XYZ file of C-alpha atoms in Angstrom:
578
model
C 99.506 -120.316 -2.363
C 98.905 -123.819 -3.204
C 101.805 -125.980 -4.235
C 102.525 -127.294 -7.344
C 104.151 -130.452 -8.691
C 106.186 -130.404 -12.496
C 106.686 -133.836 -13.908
C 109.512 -133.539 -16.715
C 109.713 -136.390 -18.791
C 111.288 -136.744 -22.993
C 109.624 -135.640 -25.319
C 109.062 -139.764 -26.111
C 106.675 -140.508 -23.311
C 105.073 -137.316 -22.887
C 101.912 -138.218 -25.147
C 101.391 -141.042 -23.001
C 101.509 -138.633 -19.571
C 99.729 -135.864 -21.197
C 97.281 -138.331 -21.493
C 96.818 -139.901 -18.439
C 97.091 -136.102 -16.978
C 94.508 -134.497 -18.853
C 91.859 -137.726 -18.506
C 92.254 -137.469 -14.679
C 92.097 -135.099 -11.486
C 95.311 -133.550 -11.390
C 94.808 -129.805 -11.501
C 98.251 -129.348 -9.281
C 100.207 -131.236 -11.898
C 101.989 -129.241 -14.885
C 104.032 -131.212 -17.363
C 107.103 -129.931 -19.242
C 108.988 -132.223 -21.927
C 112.561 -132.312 -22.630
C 114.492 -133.505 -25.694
C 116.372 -136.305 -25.482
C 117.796 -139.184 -27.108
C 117.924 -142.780 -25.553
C 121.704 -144.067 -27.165
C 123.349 -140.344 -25.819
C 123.801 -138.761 -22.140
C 121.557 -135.691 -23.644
C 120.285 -134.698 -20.333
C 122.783 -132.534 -19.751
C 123.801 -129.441 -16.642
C 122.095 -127.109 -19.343
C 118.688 -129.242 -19.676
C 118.562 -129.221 -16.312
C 118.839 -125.719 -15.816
C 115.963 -125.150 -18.782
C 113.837 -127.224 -16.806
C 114.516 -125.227 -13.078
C 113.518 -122.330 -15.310
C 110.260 -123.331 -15.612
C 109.377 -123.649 -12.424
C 108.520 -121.418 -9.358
C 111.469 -122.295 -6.598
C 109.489 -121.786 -3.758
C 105.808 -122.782 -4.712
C 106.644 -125.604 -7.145
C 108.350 -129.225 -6.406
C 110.013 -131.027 -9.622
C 109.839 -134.475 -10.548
C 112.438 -135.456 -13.557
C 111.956 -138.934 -15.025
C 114.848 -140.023 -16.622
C 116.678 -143.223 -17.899
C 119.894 -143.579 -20.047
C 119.811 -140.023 -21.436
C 120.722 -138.938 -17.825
C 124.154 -137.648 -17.907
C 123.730 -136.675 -14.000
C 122.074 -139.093 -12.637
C 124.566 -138.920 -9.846
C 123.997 -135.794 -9.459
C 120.813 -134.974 -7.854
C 121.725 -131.946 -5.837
C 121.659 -130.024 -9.418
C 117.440 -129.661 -8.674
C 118.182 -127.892 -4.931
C 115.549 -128.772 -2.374
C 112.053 -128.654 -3.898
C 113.042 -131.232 -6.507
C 114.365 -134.373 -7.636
C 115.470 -137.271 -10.298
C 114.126 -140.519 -10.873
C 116.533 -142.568 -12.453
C 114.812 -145.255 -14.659
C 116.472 -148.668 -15.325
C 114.353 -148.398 -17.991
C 111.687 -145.617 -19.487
C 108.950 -147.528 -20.555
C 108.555 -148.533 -16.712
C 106.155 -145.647 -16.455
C 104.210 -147.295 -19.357
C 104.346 -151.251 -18.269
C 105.058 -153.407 -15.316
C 109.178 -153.406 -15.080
C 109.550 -157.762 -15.018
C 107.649 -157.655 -18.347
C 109.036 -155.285 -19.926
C 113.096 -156.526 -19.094
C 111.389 -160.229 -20.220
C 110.850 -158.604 -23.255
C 113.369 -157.176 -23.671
C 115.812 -160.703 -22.837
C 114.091 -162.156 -25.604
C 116.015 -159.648 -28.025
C 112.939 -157.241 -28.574
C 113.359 -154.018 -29.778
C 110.628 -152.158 -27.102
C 108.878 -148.687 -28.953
C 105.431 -146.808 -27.764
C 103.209 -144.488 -29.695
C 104.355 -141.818 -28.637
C 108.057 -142.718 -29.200
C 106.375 -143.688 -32.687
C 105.858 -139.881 -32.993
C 109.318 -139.414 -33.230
C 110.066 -141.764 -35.706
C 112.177 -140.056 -38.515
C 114.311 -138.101 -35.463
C 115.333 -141.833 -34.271
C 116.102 -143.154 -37.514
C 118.156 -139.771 -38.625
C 119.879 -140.161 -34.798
C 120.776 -143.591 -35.566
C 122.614 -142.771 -38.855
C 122.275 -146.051 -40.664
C 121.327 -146.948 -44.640
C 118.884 -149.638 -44.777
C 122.279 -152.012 -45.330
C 124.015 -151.403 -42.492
C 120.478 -151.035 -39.975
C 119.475 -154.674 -41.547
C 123.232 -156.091 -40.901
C 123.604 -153.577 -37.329
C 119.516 -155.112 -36.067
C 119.650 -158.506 -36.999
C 122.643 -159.148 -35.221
C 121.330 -158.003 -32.037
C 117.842 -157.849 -32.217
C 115.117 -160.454 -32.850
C 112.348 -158.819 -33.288
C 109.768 -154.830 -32.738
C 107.568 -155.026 -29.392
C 105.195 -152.121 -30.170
C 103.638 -151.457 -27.387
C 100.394 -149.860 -27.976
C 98.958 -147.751 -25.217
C 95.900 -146.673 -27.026
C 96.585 -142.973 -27.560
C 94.942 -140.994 -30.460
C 96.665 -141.618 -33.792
C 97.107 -144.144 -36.658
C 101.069 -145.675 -35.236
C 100.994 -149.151 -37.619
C 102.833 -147.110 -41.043
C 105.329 -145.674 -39.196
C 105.456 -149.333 -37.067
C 105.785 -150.760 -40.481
C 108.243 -148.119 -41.777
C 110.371 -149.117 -39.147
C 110.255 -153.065 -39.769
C 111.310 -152.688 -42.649
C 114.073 -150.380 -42.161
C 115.331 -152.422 -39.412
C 114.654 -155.899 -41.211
C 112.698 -156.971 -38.178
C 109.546 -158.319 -37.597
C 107.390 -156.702 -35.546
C 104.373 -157.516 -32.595
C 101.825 -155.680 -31.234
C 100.998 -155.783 -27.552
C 98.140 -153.767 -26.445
C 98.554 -152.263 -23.177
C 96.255 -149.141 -22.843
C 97.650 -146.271 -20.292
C 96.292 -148.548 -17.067
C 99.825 -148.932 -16.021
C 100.917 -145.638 -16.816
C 97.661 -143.921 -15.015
C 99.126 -146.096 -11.824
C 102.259 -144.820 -12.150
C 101.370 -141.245 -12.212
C 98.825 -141.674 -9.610
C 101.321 -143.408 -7.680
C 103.777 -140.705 -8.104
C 101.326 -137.933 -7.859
C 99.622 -139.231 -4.356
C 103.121 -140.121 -2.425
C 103.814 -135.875 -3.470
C 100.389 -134.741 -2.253
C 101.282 -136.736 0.766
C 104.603 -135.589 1.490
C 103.440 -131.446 0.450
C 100.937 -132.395 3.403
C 102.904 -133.645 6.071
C 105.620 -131.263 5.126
C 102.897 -128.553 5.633
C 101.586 -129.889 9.043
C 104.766 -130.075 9.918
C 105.705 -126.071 9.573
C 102.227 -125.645 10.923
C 103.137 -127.188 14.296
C 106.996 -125.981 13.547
C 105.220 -122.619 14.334
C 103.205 -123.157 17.237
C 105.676 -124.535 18.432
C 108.074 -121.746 17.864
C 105.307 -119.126 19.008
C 104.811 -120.521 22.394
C 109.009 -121.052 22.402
C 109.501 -117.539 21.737
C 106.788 -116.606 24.446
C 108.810 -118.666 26.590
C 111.991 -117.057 25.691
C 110.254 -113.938 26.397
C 109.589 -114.797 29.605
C 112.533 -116.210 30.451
C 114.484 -113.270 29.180
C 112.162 -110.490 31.198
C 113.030 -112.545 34.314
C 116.849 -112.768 33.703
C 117.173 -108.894 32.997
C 115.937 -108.413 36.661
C 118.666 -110.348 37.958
C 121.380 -107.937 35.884
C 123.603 -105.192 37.370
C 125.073 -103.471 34.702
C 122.730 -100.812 32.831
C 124.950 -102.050 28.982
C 123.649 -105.356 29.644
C 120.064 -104.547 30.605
C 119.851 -102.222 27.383
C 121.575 -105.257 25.167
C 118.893 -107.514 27.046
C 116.096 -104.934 25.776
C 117.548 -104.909 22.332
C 117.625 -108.799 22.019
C 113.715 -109.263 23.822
C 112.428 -106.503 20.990
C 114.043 -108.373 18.299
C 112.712 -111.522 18.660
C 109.145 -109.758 19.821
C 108.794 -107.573 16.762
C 111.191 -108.880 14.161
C 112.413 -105.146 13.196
C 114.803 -103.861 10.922
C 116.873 -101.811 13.377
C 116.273 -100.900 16.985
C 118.262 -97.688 18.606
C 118.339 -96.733 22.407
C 119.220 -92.977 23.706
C 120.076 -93.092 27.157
C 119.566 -90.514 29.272
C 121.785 -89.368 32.905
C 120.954 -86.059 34.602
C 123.612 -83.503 33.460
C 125.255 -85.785 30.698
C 124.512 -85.849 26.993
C 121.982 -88.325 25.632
C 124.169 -90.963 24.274
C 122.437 -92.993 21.381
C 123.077 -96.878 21.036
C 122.210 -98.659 17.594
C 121.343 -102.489 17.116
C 120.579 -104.020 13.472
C 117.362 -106.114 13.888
C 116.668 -109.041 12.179
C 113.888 -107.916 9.105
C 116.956 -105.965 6.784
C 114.676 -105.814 4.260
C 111.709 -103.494 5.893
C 111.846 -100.011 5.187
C 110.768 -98.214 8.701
C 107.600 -95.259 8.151
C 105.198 -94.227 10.692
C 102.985 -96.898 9.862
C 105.352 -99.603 11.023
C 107.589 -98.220 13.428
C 106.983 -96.600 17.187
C 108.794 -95.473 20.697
C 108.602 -95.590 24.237
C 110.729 -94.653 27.335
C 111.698 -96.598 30.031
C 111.177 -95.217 33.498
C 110.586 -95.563 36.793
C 109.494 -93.692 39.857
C 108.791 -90.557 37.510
C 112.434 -90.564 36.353
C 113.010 -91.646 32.420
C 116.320 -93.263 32.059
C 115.473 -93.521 28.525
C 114.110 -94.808 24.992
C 113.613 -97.424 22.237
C 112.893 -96.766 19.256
C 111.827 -99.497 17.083
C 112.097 -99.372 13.380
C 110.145 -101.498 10.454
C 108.539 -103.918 12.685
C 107.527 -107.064 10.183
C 104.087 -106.920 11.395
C 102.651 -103.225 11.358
C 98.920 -104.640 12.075
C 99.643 -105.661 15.009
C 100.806 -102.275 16.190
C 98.313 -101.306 18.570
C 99.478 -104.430 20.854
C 102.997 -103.990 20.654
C 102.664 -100.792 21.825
C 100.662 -101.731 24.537
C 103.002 -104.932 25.377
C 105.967 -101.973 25.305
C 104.687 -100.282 28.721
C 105.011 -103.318 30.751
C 108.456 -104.056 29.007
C 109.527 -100.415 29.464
C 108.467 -100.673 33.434
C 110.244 -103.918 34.359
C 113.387 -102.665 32.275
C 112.797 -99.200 33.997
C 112.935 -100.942 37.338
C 116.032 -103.204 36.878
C 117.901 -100.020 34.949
C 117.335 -97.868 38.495
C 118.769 -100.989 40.266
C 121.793 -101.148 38.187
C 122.184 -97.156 38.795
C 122.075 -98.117 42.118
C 124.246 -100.990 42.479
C 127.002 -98.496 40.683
C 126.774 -96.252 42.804
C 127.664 -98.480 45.832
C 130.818 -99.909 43.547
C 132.006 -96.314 43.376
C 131.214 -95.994 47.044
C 133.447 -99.183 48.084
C 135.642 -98.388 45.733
C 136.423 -94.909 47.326
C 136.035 -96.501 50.536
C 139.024 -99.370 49.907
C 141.399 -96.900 48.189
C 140.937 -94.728 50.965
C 141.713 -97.753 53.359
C 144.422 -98.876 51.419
C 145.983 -94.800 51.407
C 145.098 -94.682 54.856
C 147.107 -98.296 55.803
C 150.073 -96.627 53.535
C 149.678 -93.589 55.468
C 150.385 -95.131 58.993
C 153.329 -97.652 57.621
C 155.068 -94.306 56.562
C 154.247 -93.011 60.052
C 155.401 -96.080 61.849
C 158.178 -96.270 59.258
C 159.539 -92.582 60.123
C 158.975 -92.640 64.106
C 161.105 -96.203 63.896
C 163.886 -94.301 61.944
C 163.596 -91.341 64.418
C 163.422 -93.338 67.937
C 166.415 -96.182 66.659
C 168.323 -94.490 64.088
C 168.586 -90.936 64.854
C 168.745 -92.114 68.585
C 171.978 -94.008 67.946
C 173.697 -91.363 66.653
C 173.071 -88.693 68.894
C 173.964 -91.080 71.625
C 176.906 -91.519 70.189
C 177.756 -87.741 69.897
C 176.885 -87.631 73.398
C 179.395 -89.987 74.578
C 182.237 -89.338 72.942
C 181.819 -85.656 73.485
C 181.261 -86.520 77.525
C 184.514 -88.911 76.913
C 186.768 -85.934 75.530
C 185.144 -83.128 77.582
C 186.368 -85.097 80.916
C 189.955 -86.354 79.611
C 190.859 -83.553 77.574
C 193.826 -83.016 79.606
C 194.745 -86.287 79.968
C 194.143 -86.996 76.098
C 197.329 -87.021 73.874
C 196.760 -85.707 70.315
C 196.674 -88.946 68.442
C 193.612 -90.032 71.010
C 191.736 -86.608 70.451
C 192.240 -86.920 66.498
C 190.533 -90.239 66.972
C 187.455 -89.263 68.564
C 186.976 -86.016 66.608
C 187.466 -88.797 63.641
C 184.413 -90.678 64.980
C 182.456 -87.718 65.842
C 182.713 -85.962 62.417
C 181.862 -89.606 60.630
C 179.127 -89.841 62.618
C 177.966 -86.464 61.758
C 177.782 -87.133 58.336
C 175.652 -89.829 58.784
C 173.508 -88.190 60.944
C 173.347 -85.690 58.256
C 172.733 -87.697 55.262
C 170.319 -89.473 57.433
C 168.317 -86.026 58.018
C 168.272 -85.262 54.693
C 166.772 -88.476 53.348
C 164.143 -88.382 55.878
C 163.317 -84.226 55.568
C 162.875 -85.095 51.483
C 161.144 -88.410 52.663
C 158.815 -87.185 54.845
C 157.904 -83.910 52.118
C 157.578 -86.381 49.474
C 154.882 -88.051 51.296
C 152.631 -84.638 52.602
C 153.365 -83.715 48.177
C 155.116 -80.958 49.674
C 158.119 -81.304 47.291
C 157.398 -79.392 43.811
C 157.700 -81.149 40.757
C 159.577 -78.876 38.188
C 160.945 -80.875 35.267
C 162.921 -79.187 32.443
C 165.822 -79.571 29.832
C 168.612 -79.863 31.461
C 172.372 -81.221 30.391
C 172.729 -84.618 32.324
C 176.575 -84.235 32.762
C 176.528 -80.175 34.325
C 172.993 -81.294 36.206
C 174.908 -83.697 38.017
C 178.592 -81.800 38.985
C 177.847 -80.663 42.547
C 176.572 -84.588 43.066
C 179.512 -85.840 41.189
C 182.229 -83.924 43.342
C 180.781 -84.622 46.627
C 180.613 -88.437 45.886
C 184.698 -88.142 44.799
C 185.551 -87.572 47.799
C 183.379 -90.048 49.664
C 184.880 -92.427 47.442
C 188.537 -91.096 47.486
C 188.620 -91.894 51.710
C 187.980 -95.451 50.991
C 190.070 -95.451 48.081
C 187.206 -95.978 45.749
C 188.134 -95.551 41.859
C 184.968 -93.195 40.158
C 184.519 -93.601 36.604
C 182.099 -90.854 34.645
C 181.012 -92.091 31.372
C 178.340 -89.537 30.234
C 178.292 -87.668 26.863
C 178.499 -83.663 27.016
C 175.629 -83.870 24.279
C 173.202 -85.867 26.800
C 170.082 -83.700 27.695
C 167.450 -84.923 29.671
C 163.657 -83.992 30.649
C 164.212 -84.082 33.977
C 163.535 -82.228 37.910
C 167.269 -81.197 39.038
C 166.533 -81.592 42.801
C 164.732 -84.764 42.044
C 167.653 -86.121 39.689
C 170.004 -85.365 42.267
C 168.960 -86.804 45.022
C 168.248 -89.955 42.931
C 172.339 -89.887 41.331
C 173.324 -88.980 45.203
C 171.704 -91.699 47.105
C 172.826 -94.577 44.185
C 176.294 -94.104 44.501
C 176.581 -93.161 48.278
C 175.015 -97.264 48.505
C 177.696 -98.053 45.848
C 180.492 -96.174 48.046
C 178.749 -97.951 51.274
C 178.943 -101.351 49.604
C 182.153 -101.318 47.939
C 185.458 -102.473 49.508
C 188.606 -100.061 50.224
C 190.054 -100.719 46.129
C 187.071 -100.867 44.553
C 185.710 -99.309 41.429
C 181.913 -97.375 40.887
C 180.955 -96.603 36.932
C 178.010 -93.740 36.552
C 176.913 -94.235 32.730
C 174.182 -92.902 30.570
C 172.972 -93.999 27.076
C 170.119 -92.929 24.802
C 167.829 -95.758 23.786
C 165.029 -94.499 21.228
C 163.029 -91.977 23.259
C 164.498 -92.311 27.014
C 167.763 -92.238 28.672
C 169.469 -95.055 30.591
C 171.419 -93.700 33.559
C 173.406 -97.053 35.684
C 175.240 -97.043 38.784
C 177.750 -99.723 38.859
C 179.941 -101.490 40.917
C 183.071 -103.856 42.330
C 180.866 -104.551 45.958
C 179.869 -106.899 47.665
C 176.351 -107.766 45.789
C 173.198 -109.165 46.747
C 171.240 -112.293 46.131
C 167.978 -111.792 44.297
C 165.573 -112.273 47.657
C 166.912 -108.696 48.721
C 166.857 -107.268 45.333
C 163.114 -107.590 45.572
C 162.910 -105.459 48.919
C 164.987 -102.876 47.888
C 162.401 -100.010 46.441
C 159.453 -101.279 49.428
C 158.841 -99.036 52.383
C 157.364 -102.108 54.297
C 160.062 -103.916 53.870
C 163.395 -101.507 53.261
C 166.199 -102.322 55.341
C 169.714 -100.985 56.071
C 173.084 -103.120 56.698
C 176.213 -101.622 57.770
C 178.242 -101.139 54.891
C 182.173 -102.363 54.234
C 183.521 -99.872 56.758
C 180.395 -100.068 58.760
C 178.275 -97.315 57.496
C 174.652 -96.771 58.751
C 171.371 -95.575 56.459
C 167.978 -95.816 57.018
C 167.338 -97.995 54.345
C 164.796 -94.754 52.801
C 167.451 -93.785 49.872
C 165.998 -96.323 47.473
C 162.550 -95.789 48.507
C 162.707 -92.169 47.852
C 164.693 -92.875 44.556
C 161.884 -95.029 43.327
C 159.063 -92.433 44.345
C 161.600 -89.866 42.180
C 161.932 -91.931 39.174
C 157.994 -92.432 38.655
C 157.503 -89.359 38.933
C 159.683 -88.587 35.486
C 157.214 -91.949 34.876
C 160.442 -93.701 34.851
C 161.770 -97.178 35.637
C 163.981 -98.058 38.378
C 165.536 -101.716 39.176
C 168.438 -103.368 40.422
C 170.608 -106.205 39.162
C 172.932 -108.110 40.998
C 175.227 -110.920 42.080
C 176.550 -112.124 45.346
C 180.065 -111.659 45.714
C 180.566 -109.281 42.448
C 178.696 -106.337 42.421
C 175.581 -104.538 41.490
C 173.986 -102.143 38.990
C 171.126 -100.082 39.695
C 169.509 -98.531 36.400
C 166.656 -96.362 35.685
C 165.310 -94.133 33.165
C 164.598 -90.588 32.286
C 162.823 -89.281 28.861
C 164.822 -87.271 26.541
C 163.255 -83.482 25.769
């Protein structure tokens, strides 16, 4: 469509343009006329607006000529982008050559046209004056009416002489014709055709230029999708290349996997407005080696002529995305492979520390002991006779301490070693925390009571927890046998539970020797448990807090220590309420 220009001028100097307009070649050119008046800021938001009206936004530019009736003439952004304001110093510039008229003008002349002639009664009634007060109000300011006459149809010299004599002024005629004003609107006219044109070239090779960019985007995005190993980012790929291929108003993919549901995948295209029908919208699949990973269908493409080509330019788009889709496939698979392959390593390495772990315990720690046994039952079985009683209570004193170690010892690594083959059965229920925990609870008095080892219970009778008995046991047993091992002859051990929202807090505390925070961080590791001879020189195996640790996350519970050297420590963890 071809563009158009609107020139909006007053109502005062549109006889003059109309014209110059009609006389010459402008068949692009529409004038409009506003009403305004020179002495008031009439050109108001509203005007404006009237004028925009008038006009086609898209296919029509607007020119407003204006002066001193221009109440935003510092305001041009009111016309948008296809128009704009020329601000006059003075009106009759579009009429005569600007020096003459302001030397005019400095000589105290009253400056009036034809076609502002036209108008005379609505200046006069504008003005306000009686003949008094416009003979006092002109005289004093004025020295004289400069009518210039530009020629236009119509008999101007009564109302010219109306007006002399209303304003008590003499008046001269200077004939000017519409030369200057045909100049001006030519002038006006040809720097618009001008711009329209260049403008126009410009978007012309704006879109070449964009065509062969997109092309090259194309391209450039066909060979990046090859280089892609995950299937979402090959589809998103496809869904972006389609886009900017077809301009559509929504794309959707349905992938397809052997033995799994289609899943379906939607992407808004870029045309919102374009209703999809068969005539503007097709499919195709992506495969590759006769297996169809799946399709895209394209919706409301902006250019439904051209749909014989895009559905040929599909296949080759379908087989390259086909191809780098049964890479990506591929490539997963072998991430699920070495994935299965390290976590099998890394089971396997756990595996053999265990192993090295338990034949360690076995050939030192269990070796120990039995040597010991050996010894001192060679030592009595020689010198029975010569023994005296107090000797003989000694080493049956040694022997039986020994024993229990040796025992305790066994047990931790029998429920060790199960724990590790999953042969110990996981059977949580409700059970009261306090009665769960009696058998453990007496035992552990009378460990404590030979050292002389004060044991403080401070659980509720109301406590319940969701918890395996064995499990919870063994746990409570092997925390305050440590705290008994640790603790000096005088000491004191606390075993506490509180609820806190949906979990109880069970804590081991107590008077012994502590730890310094470098240890606390190797207590619950198999690789790097340890054992130390407690205050009276007890022996473990350094498994008890491993094993309590495996325990706890099983009730997928916390376990953790806190400490300090010289004072004491507290081991807490956590078991969920029913």
């Amino acid at each position: 469509m071809q563009k158009k220009l609107t020139i909006a001028t007053c109502n005062f100097l549109i006889p003059e343009v109309a014209e110059v307009i009609k006389a010459g070649e402008y068949p692009d050119i529409k004038l409009v006329g506003f009403p305004a008046s020179c002495t008031a800021n009439s050109l108001t938001k509203s005007t404006f607006e009237r004028i925009i009206a008038k006009t086609d936004s898209e296919n029509n530019n607007l020119i407003i000529l204006s002066s001193t009736c221009n109440s935003l003439s510092n305001r041009p952004e009111q016309l948008g982008s296809n128009g704009r304001i020329i601000n006059l110093k003075q009106c009759f510039e579009v009429v005569i050559n600007h020096e003459i008229l302001l030397h005019y003008i400095s000589k105290g002349y009253y400056v009036v046209t034809n076609g502002w002639l036209r108008s005379y009664n609505q200046h006069i009634k504008s003005w306000g004056f009686d003949k008094n007060t416009a003979k006092k109000f002109f005289n004093e300011s004025m020295s004289g009416i400069l009518f210039l006459d530009t020629k236009i149809p119509g008999d101007y010299l009564p109302k010219l002489e109306a007006l002399s004599e209303y304003m008590q002024l003499p008046y001269e005629i200077l004939p000017i014709g519409l030369t200057h004003c045909k100049m001006y609107i030519d002038t006006l006219v040809l720097n618009w055709r001008n711009e329209t044109e260049r403008k126009d070239l410009n978007k012309r090779i704006s879109k070449v230029v964009k065509q062969s960019a997109d092309y090259s985007v194309i391209f450039s995005q066909l060979e990046s999708i090859f280089n892609l190993t995950n299937e979402h980012e090959i589809i998103t790929s496809g869904f972006n290349l389609l886009n900017i291929l077809f301009a559509p108003s929504n794309l959707c993919y349905t992938k397809f996997i052997k033995d799994e549901t289609p899943e379906s995948i939607r992407f808004k295209g870029i045309n919102s407005r374009a209703r999809s029908s068969k005539e503007n919208s097709f499919s195709f699949k992506i495969e590759y080696s006769n297996e169809i990973f799946g399709e895209y269908f394209i919706e409301g493409i902006q250019f439904p002529k051209y749909l014989t080509e895009y559905k040929s330019m599909s296949k080759n788009i379908g087989q390259i995305l086909g191809i780098s889709i049964a890479n990506a496939r591929k490539y997963e698979v072998i991430l699920k492979q070495k994935s299965q392959i390290e976590n099998y390593s890394h089971e396997l390495q756990k595996s053999n520390n265990a192993k090295d772990k338990f034949f360690s315990i076995i050939a030192h720690d269990l070796k120990g002991p039995f040597n010991a046994l050996i010894g001192f039952g060679e030592i009595l079985q020689k010198k029975i006779d010569d023994c005296n009683k107090e000797e003989i209570e000694k080493f049956v004193s040694i022997i039986n301490k020994t024993l229990n170690e040796t025992f305790n010892l066994l047990v931790n690594l029998l429920e060790w070693a199960r724990s590790q083959s999953n042969r110990i059965e996981y059977k949580p229920q409700n059970i009261n925390l306090l009665a769960s925990l009696e058998e453990v609870i007496s035992l552990i008095l009378v460990q404590a009571k030979k050292k002389n080892i004060a044991v403080e219970i401070k659980i509720s009778n109301d406590i319940e927890v969701f918890a395996d008995k064995n499990m919870l046991n063994t746990i409570v047993r092997n925390l305050m046998s440590n705290a008994i091992k640790f603790t000096n002859e005088g000491g004191q051990i606390v075993l506490s539970a509180i609820t806190n929202y949906n979990q109880v807090q069970i804590t081991v505390k107590d008077t012994g020797v502590g730890m310094v925070q470098e240890n606390i961080d190797k207590l619950f590791v198999l690789e790097t448990a340890s054992s130390n001879r407690g205050t009276a020189g007890e022996k473990g195996t350094g498994l008890g807090l491993v094993l309590c640790k495996e325990f706890v996350e099983k009730h997928d519970g916390e376990i953790w220590a806190e400490s300090t050297l010289g004072e004491g420590s507290s081991f807490r963890f956590t078991l969920k309420l029913p």
